[in-house]
Coordinates of N, CA and C in Angstrom, one line a residue:
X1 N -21.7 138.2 27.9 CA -21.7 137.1 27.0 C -22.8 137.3 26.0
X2 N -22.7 136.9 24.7 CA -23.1 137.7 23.7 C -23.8 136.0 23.1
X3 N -24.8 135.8 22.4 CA -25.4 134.4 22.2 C -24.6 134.2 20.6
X4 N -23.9 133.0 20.3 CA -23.3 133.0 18.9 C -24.5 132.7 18.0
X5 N -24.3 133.2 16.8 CA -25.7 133.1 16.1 C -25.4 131.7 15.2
X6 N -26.3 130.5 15.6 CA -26.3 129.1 14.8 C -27.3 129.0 14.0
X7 N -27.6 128.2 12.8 CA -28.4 127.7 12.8 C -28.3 126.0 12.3
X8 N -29.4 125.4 13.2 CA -28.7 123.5 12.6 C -30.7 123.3 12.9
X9 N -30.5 122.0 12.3 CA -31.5 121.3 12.0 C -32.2 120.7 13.7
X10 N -33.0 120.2 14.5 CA -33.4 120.0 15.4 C -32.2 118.4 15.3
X11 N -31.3 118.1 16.4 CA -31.2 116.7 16.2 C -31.7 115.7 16.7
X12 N -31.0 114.9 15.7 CA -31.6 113.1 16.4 C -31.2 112.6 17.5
X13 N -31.2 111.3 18.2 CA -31.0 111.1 19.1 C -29.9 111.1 19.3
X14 N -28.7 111.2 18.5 CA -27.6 111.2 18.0 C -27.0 112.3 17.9
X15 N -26.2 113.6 19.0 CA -25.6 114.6 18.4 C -24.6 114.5 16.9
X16 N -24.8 115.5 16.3 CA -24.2 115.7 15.2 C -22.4 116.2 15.5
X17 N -21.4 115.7 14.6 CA -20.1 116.0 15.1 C -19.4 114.9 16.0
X18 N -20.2 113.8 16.6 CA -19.7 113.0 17.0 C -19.5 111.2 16.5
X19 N -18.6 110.5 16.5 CA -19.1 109.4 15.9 C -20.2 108.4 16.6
X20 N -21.3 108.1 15.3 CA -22.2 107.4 15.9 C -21.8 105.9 16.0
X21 N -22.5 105.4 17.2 CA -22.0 103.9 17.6 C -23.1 103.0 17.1
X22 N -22.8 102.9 16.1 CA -24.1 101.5 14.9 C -24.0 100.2 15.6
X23 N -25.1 99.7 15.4 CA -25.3 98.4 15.7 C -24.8 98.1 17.3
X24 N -25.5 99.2 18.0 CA -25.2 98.4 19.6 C -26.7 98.0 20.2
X25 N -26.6 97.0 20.3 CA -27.9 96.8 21.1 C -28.5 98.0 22.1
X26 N -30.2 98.0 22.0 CA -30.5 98.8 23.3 C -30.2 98.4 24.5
X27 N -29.8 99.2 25.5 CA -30.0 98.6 27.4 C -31.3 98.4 27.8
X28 N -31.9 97.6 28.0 CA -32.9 97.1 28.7 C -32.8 98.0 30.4
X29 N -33.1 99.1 30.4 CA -33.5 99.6 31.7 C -34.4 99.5 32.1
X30 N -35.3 99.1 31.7 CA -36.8 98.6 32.5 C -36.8 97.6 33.3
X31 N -35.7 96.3 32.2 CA -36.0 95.2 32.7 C -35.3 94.6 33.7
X32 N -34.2 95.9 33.6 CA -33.0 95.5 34.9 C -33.2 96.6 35.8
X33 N -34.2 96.7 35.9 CA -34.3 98.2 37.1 C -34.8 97.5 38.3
X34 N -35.2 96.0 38.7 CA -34.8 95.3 39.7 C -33.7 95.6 41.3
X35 N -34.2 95.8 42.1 CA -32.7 95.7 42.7 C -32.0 94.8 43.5
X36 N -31.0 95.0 43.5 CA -29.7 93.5 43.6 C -29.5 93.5 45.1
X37 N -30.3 93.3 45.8 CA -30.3 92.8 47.3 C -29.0 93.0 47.9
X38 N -28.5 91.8 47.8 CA -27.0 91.4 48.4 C -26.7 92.1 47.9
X39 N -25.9 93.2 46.5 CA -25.4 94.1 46.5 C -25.4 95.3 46.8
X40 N -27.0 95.7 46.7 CA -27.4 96.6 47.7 C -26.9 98.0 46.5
X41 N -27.4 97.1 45.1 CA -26.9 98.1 43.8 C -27.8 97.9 43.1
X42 N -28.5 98.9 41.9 CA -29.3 98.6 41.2 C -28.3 97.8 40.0
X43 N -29.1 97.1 39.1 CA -28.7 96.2 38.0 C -28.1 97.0 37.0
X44 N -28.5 98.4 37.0 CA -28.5 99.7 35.9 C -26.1 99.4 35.8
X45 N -26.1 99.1 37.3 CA -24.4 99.1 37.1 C -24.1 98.4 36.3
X46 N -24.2 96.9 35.7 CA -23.7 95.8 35.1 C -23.8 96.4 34.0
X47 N -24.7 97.1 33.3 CA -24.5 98.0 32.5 C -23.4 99.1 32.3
X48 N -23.4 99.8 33.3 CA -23.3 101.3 33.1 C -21.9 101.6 33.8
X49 N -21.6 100.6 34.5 CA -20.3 101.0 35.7 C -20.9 101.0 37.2
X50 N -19.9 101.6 37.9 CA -20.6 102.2 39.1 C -21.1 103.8 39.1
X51 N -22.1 103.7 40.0 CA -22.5 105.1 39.8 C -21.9 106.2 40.0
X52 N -20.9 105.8 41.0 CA -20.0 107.4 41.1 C -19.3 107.8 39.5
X53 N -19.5 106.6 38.7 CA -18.7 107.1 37.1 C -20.0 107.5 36.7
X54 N -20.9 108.0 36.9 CA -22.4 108.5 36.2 C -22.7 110.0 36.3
X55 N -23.0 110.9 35.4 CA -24.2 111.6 35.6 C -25.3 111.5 36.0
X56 N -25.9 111.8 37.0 CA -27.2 111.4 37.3 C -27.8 113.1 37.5
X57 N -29.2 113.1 36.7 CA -30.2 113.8 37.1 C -31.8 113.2 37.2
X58 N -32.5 114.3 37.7 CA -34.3 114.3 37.8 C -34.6 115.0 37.5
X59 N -36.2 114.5 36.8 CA -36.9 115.9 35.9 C -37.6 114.7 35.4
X60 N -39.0 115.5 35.1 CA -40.5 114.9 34.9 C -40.3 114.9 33.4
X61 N -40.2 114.0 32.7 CA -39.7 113.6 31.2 C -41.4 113.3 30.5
X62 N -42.4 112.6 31.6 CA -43.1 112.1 30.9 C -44.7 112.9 31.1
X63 N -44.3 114.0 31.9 CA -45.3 114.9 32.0 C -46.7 114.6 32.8
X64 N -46.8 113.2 33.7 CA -47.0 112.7 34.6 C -47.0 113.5 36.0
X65 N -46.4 114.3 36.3 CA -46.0 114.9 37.8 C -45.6 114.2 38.3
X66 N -44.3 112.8 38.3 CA -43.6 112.3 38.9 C -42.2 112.5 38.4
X67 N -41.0 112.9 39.0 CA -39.8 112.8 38.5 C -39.1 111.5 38.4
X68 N -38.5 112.2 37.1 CA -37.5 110.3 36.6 C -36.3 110.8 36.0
X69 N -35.6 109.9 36.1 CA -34.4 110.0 36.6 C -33.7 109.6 34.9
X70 N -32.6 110.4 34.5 CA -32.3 111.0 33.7 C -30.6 110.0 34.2
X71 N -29.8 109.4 33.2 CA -28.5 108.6 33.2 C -27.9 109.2 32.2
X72 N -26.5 109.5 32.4 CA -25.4 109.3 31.3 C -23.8 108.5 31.7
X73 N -23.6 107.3 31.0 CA -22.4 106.8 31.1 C -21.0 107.4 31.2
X74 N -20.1 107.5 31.5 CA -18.6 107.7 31.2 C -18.6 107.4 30.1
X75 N -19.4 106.8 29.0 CA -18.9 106.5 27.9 C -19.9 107.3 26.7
X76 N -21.1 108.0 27.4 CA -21.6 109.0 27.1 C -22.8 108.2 26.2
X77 N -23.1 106.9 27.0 CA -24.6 107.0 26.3 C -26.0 107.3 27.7
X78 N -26.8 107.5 27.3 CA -28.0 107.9 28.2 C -28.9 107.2 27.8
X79 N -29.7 107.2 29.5 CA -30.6 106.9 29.5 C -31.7 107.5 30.5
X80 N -33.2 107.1 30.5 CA -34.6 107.6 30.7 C -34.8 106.4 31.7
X81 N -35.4 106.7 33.2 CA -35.8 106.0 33.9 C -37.5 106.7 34.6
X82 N -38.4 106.6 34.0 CA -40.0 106.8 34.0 C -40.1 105.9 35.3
X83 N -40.4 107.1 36.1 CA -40.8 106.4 37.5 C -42.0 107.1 38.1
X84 N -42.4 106.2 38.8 CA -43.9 106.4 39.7 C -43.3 105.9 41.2
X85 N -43.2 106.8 42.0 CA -42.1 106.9 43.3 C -41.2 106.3 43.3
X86 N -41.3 104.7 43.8 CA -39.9 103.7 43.8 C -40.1 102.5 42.6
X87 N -41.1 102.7 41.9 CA -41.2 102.0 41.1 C -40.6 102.3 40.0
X88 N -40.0 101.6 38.6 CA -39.7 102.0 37.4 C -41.0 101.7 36.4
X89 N -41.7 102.6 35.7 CA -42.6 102.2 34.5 C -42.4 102.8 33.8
X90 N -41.5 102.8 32.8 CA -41.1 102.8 31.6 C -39.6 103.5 31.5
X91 N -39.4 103.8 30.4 CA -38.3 104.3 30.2 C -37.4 104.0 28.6
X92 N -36.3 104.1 28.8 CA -35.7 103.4 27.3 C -34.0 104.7 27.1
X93 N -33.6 103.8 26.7 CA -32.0 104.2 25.9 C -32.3 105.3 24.8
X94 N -31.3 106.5 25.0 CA -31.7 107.6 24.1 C -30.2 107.5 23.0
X95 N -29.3 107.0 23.5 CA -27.9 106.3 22.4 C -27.2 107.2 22.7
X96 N -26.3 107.7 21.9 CA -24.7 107.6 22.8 C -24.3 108.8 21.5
X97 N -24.4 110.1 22.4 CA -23.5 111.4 21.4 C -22.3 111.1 21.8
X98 N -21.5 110.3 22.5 CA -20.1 110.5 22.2 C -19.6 111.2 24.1
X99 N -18.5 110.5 24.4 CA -18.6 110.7 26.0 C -17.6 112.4 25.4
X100 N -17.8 112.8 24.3 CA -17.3 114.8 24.9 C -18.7 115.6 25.2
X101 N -20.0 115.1 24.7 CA -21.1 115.5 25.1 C -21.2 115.2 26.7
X102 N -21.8 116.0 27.7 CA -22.3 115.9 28.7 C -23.8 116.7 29.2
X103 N -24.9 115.9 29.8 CA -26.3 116.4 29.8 C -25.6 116.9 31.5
X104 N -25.9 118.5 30.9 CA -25.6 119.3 32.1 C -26.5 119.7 32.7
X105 N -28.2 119.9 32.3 CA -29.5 120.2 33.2 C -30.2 119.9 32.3
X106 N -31.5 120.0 32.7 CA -32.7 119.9 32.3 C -33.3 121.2 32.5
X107 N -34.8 120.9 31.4 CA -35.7 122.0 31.7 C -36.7 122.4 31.4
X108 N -37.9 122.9 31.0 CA -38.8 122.8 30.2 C -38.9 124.0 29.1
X109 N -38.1 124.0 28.0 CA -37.4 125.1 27.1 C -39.3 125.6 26.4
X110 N -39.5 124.3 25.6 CA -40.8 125.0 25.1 C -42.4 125.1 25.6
X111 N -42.1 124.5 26.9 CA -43.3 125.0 27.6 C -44.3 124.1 27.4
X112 N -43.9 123.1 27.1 CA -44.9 121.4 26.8 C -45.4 120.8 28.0
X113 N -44.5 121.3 29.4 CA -44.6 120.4 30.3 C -43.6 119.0 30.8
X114 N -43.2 118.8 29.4 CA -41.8 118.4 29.8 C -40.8 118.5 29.4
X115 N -40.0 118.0 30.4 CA -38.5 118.2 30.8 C -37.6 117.9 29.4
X116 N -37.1 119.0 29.1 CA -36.0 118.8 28.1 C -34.5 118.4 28.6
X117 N -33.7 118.4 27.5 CA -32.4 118.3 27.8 C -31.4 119.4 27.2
X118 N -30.7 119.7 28.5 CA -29.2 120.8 27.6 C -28.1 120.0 28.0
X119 N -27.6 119.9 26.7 CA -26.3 119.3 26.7 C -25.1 120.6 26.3
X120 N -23.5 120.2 27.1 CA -22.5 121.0 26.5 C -21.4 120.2 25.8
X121 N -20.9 120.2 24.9 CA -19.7 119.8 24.9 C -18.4 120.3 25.7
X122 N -17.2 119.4 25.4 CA -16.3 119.8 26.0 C -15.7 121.0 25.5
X123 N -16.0 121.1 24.1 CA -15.3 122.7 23.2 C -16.2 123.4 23.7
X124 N -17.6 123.3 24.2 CA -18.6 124.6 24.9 C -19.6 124.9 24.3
X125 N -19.4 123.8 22.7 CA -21.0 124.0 21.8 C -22.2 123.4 23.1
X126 N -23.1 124.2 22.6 CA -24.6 123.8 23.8 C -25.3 123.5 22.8
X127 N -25.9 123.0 22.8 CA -27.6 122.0 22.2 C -28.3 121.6 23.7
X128 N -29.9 121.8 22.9 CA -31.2 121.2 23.3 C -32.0 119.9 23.0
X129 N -31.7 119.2 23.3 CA -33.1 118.2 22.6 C -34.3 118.3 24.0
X130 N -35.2 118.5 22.9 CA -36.7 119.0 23.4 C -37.3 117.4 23.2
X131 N -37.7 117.1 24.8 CA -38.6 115.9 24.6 C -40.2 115.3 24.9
X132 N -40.7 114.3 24.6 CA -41.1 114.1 25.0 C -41.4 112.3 25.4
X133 N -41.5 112.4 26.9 CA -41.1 111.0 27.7 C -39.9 110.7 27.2
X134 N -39.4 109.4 26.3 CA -37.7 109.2 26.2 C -37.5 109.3 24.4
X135 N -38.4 110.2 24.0 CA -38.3 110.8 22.4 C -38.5 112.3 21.8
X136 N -36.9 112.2 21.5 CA -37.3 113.4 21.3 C -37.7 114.2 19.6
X137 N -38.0 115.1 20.3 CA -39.4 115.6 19.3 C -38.4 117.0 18.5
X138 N -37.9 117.5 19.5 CA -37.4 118.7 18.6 C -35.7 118.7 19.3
X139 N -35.4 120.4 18.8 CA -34.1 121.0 19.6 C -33.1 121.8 18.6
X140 N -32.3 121.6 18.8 CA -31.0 122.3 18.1 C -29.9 122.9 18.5
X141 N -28.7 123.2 17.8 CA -28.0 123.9 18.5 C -27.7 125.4 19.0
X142 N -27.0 125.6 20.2 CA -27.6 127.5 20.6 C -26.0 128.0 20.2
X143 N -25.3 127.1 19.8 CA -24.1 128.1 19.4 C -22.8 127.3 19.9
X144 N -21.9 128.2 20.3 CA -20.7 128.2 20.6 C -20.2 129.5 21.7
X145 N -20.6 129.6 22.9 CA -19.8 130.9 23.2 C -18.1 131.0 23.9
X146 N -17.6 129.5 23.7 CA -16.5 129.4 24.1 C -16.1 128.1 25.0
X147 N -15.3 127.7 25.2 CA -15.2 126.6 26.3 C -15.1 127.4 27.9
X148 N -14.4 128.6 27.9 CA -14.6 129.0 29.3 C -15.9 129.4 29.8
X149 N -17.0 129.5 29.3 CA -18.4 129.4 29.4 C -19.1 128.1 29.7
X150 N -19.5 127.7 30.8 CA -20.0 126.5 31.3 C -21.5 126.9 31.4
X151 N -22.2 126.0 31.4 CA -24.3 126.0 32.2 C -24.0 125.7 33.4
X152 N -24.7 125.9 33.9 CA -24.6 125.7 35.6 C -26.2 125.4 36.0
X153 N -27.2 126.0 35.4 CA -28.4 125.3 35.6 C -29.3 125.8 34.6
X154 N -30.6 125.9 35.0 CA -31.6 126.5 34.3 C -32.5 126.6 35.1
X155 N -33.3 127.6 35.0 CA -34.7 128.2 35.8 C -35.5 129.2 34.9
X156 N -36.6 129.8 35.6 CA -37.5 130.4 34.4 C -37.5 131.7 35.1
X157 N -36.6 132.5 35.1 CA -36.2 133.8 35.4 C -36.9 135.1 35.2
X158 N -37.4 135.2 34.0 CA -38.8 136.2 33.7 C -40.3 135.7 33.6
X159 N -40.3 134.4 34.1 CA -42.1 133.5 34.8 C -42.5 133.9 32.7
X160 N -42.6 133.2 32.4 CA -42.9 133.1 31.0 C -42.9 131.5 30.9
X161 N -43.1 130.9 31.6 CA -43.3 129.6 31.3 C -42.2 128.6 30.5
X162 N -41.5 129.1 30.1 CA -39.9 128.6 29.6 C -38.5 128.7 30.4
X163 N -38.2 127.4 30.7 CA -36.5 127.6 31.2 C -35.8 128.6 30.6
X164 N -34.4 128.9 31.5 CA -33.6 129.8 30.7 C -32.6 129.3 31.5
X165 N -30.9 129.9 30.5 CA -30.2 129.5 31.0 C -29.5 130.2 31.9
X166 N -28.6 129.5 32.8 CA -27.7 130.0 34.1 C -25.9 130.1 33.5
X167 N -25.2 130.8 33.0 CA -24.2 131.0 32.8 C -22.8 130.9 33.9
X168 N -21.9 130.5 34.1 CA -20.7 131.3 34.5 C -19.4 131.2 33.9
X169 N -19.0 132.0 33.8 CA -17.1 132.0 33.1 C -16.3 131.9 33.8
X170 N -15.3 131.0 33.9 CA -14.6 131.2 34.3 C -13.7 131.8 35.2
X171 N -13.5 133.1 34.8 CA -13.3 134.5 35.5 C -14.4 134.6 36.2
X172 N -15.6 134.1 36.4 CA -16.1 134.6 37.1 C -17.8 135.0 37.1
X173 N -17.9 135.6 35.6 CA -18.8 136.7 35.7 C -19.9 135.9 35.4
X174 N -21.2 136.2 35.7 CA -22.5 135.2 35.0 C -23.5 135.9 34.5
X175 N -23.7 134.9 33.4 CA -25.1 135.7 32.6 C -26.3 134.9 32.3
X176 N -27.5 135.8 31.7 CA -28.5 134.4 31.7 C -28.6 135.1 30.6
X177 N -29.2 133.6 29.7 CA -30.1 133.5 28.5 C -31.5 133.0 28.7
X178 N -32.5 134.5 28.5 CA -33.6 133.8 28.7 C -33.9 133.5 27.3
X179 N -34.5 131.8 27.3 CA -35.4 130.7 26.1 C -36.2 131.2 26.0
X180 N -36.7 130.9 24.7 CA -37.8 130.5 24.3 C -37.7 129.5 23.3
X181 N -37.9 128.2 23.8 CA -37.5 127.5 22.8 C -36.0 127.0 22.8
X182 N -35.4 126.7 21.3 CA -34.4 126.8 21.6 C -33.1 128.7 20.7
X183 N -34.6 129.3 20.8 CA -34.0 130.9 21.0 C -33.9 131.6 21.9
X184 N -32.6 132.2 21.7 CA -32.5 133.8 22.9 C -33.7 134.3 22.9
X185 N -34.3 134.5 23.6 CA -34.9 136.1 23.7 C -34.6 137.0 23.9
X186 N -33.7 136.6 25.3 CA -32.9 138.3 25.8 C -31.8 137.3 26.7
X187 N -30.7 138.3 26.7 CA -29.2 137.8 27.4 C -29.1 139.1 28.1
X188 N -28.3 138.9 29.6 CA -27.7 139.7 29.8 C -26.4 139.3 31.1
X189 N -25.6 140.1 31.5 CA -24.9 139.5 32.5 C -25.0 140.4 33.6
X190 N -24.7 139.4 34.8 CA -25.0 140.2 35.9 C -23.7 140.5 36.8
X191 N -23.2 140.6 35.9 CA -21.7 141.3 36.5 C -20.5 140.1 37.4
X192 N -19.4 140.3 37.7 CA -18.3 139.3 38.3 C -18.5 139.3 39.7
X193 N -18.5 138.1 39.9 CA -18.5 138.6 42.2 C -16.9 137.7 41.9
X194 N -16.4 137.2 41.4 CA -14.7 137.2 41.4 C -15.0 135.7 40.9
X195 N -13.9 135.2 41.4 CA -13.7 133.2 40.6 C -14.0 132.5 41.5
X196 N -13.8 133.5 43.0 CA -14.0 132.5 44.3 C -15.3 132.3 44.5
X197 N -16.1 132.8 43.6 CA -17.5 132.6 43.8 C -18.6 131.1 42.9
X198 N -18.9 130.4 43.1 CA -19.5 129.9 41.9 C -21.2 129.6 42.4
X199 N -21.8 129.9 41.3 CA -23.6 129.5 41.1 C -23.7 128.2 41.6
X200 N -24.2 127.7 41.9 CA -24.8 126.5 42.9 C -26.1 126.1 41.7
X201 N -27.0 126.8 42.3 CA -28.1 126.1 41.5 C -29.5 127.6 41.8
X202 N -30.5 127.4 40.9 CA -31.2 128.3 40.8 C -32.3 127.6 42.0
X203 N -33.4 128.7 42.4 CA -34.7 128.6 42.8 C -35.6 129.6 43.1
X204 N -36.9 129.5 42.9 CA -37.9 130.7 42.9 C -38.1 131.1 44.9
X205 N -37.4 132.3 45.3 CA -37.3 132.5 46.2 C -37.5 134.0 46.8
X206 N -38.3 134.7 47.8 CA -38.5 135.8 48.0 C -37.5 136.4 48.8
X207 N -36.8 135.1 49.7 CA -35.5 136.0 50.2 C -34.4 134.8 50.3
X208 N -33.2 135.1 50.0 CA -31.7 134.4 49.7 C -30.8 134.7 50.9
X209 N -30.7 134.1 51.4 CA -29.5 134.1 51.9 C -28.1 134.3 51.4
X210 N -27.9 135.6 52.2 CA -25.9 135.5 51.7 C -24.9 136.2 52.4
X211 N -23.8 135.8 52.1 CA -22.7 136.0 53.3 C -22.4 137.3 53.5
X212 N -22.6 138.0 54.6 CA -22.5 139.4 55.3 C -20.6 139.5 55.2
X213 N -20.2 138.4 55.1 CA -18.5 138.9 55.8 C -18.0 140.1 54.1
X214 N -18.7 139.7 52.8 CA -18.1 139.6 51.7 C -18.6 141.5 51.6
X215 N -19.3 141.8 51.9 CA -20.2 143.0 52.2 C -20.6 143.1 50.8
X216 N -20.8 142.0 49.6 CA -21.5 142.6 48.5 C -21.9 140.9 48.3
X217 N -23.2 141.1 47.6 CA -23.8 140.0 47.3 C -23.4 139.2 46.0
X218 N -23.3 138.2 45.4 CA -22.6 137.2 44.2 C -22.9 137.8 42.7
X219 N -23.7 138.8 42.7 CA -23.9 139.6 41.5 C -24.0 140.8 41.6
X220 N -22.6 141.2 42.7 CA -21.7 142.5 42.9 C -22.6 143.2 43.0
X221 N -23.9 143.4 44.0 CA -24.2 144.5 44.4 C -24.0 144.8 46.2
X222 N -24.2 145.7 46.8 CA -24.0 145.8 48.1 C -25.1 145.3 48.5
X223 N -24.8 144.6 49.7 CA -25.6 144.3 50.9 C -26.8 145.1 51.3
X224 N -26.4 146.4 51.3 CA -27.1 147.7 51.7 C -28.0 148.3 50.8
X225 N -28.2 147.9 49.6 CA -29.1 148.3 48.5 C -28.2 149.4 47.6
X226 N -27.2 149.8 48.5 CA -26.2 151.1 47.4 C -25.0 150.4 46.9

């Protein structure tokens, strides 16, 4: 997989391409981050739905060394929950690209310290917004390589201090794009372990576990080193 060559302007809180939703009040997540006893639900639902209709991730947004918790609606607006263990202090509504946007990981693209955001659409365009705490500061778009091209995560794969991304297709096969920023540096793929296989999630590890029955490991090499 080959990186499509874009160029767009860093966006606003607002992806570009989608209709923007004017005049809606912000969510008060701060002030409803209370929790509802007898329901044994945070307040965030009366808002948002129930949580099984949510995106939910974590990632240190405010550059604190505490992770906070990162929201996107079914109806695809998000939000920033700045936490200090079980407490909420601070946070705020980042508005609504449109529910074909979906924030598929996090990461720290330019090496600020905090956690950015990768978003894909449903056609497969990918964007960055680079933040900081629940404002973002920079980003842009990385292209288009297709809709059978999904993210699956990010990690920092050549220790350069920048996330990079985790690819897989469909068919199968996975590649990474190492960032800088919101540029390639270098792509490559690491070949098909078939469709029955899918990426989980990345981690910095000196030994991996993996299934002996398959006799080749998920980026089609043998078990045996040959």
């Amino acid at each position: 997989m080959t990186q499509t060559s874009f160029s767009a302007d860093p966006p606003g809180p607002l992806l570009e391409g989608d209709e923007q939703i004017a005049n809606e009040p912000a969510v008060d997540l701060v002030g409803e981050a209370a929790i509802d006893v007898e329901l044994g639900l945070s307040r965030a639902d009366k808002h948002f739905g129930f949580v099984q209709g949510m995106h939910v991730a974590t990632s240190d947004f405010d550059g604190d060394g505490y992770s906070d918790i990162l929201w996107q609606n079914t109806s695809g607006e998000v939000a920033i929950w700045e936490m200090n263990g079980t407490s909420v202090i601070g946070g705020g509504d980042l508005g609504n690209p449109g529910p074909s946007w979906h924030t598929i990981a996090t990461g720290d693209f330019n090496g600020d310290r905090h956690s950015d955001i990768l978003w894909q659409n449903t056609g497969g365009e990918v964007v960055i917004w680079e933040m900081n705490g629940t404002t973002v500061i920079g980003g842009g778009s990385l292209g288009n390589p297709g809709p059978n091209w999904h993210v699956i995560a990010t990690g920092d794969f050549n220790g350069d201090g920048h996330s990079d991304i985790l690819w897989q297709n469909t068919s199968g096969e996975v590649a990474i794009w190492e960032m800088n920023g919101t540029s390639v540096a270098g792509a490559a793929s690491l070949g098909n372990p078939g469709p029955s296989w899918h990426t989980i999630s990345t981690r910095d590890s000196t030994a991996t576990a993996v299934p002996t029955s398959c006799g080749r490991t998920p980026a089609g090499r043998s078990l045996s080193g040959r």
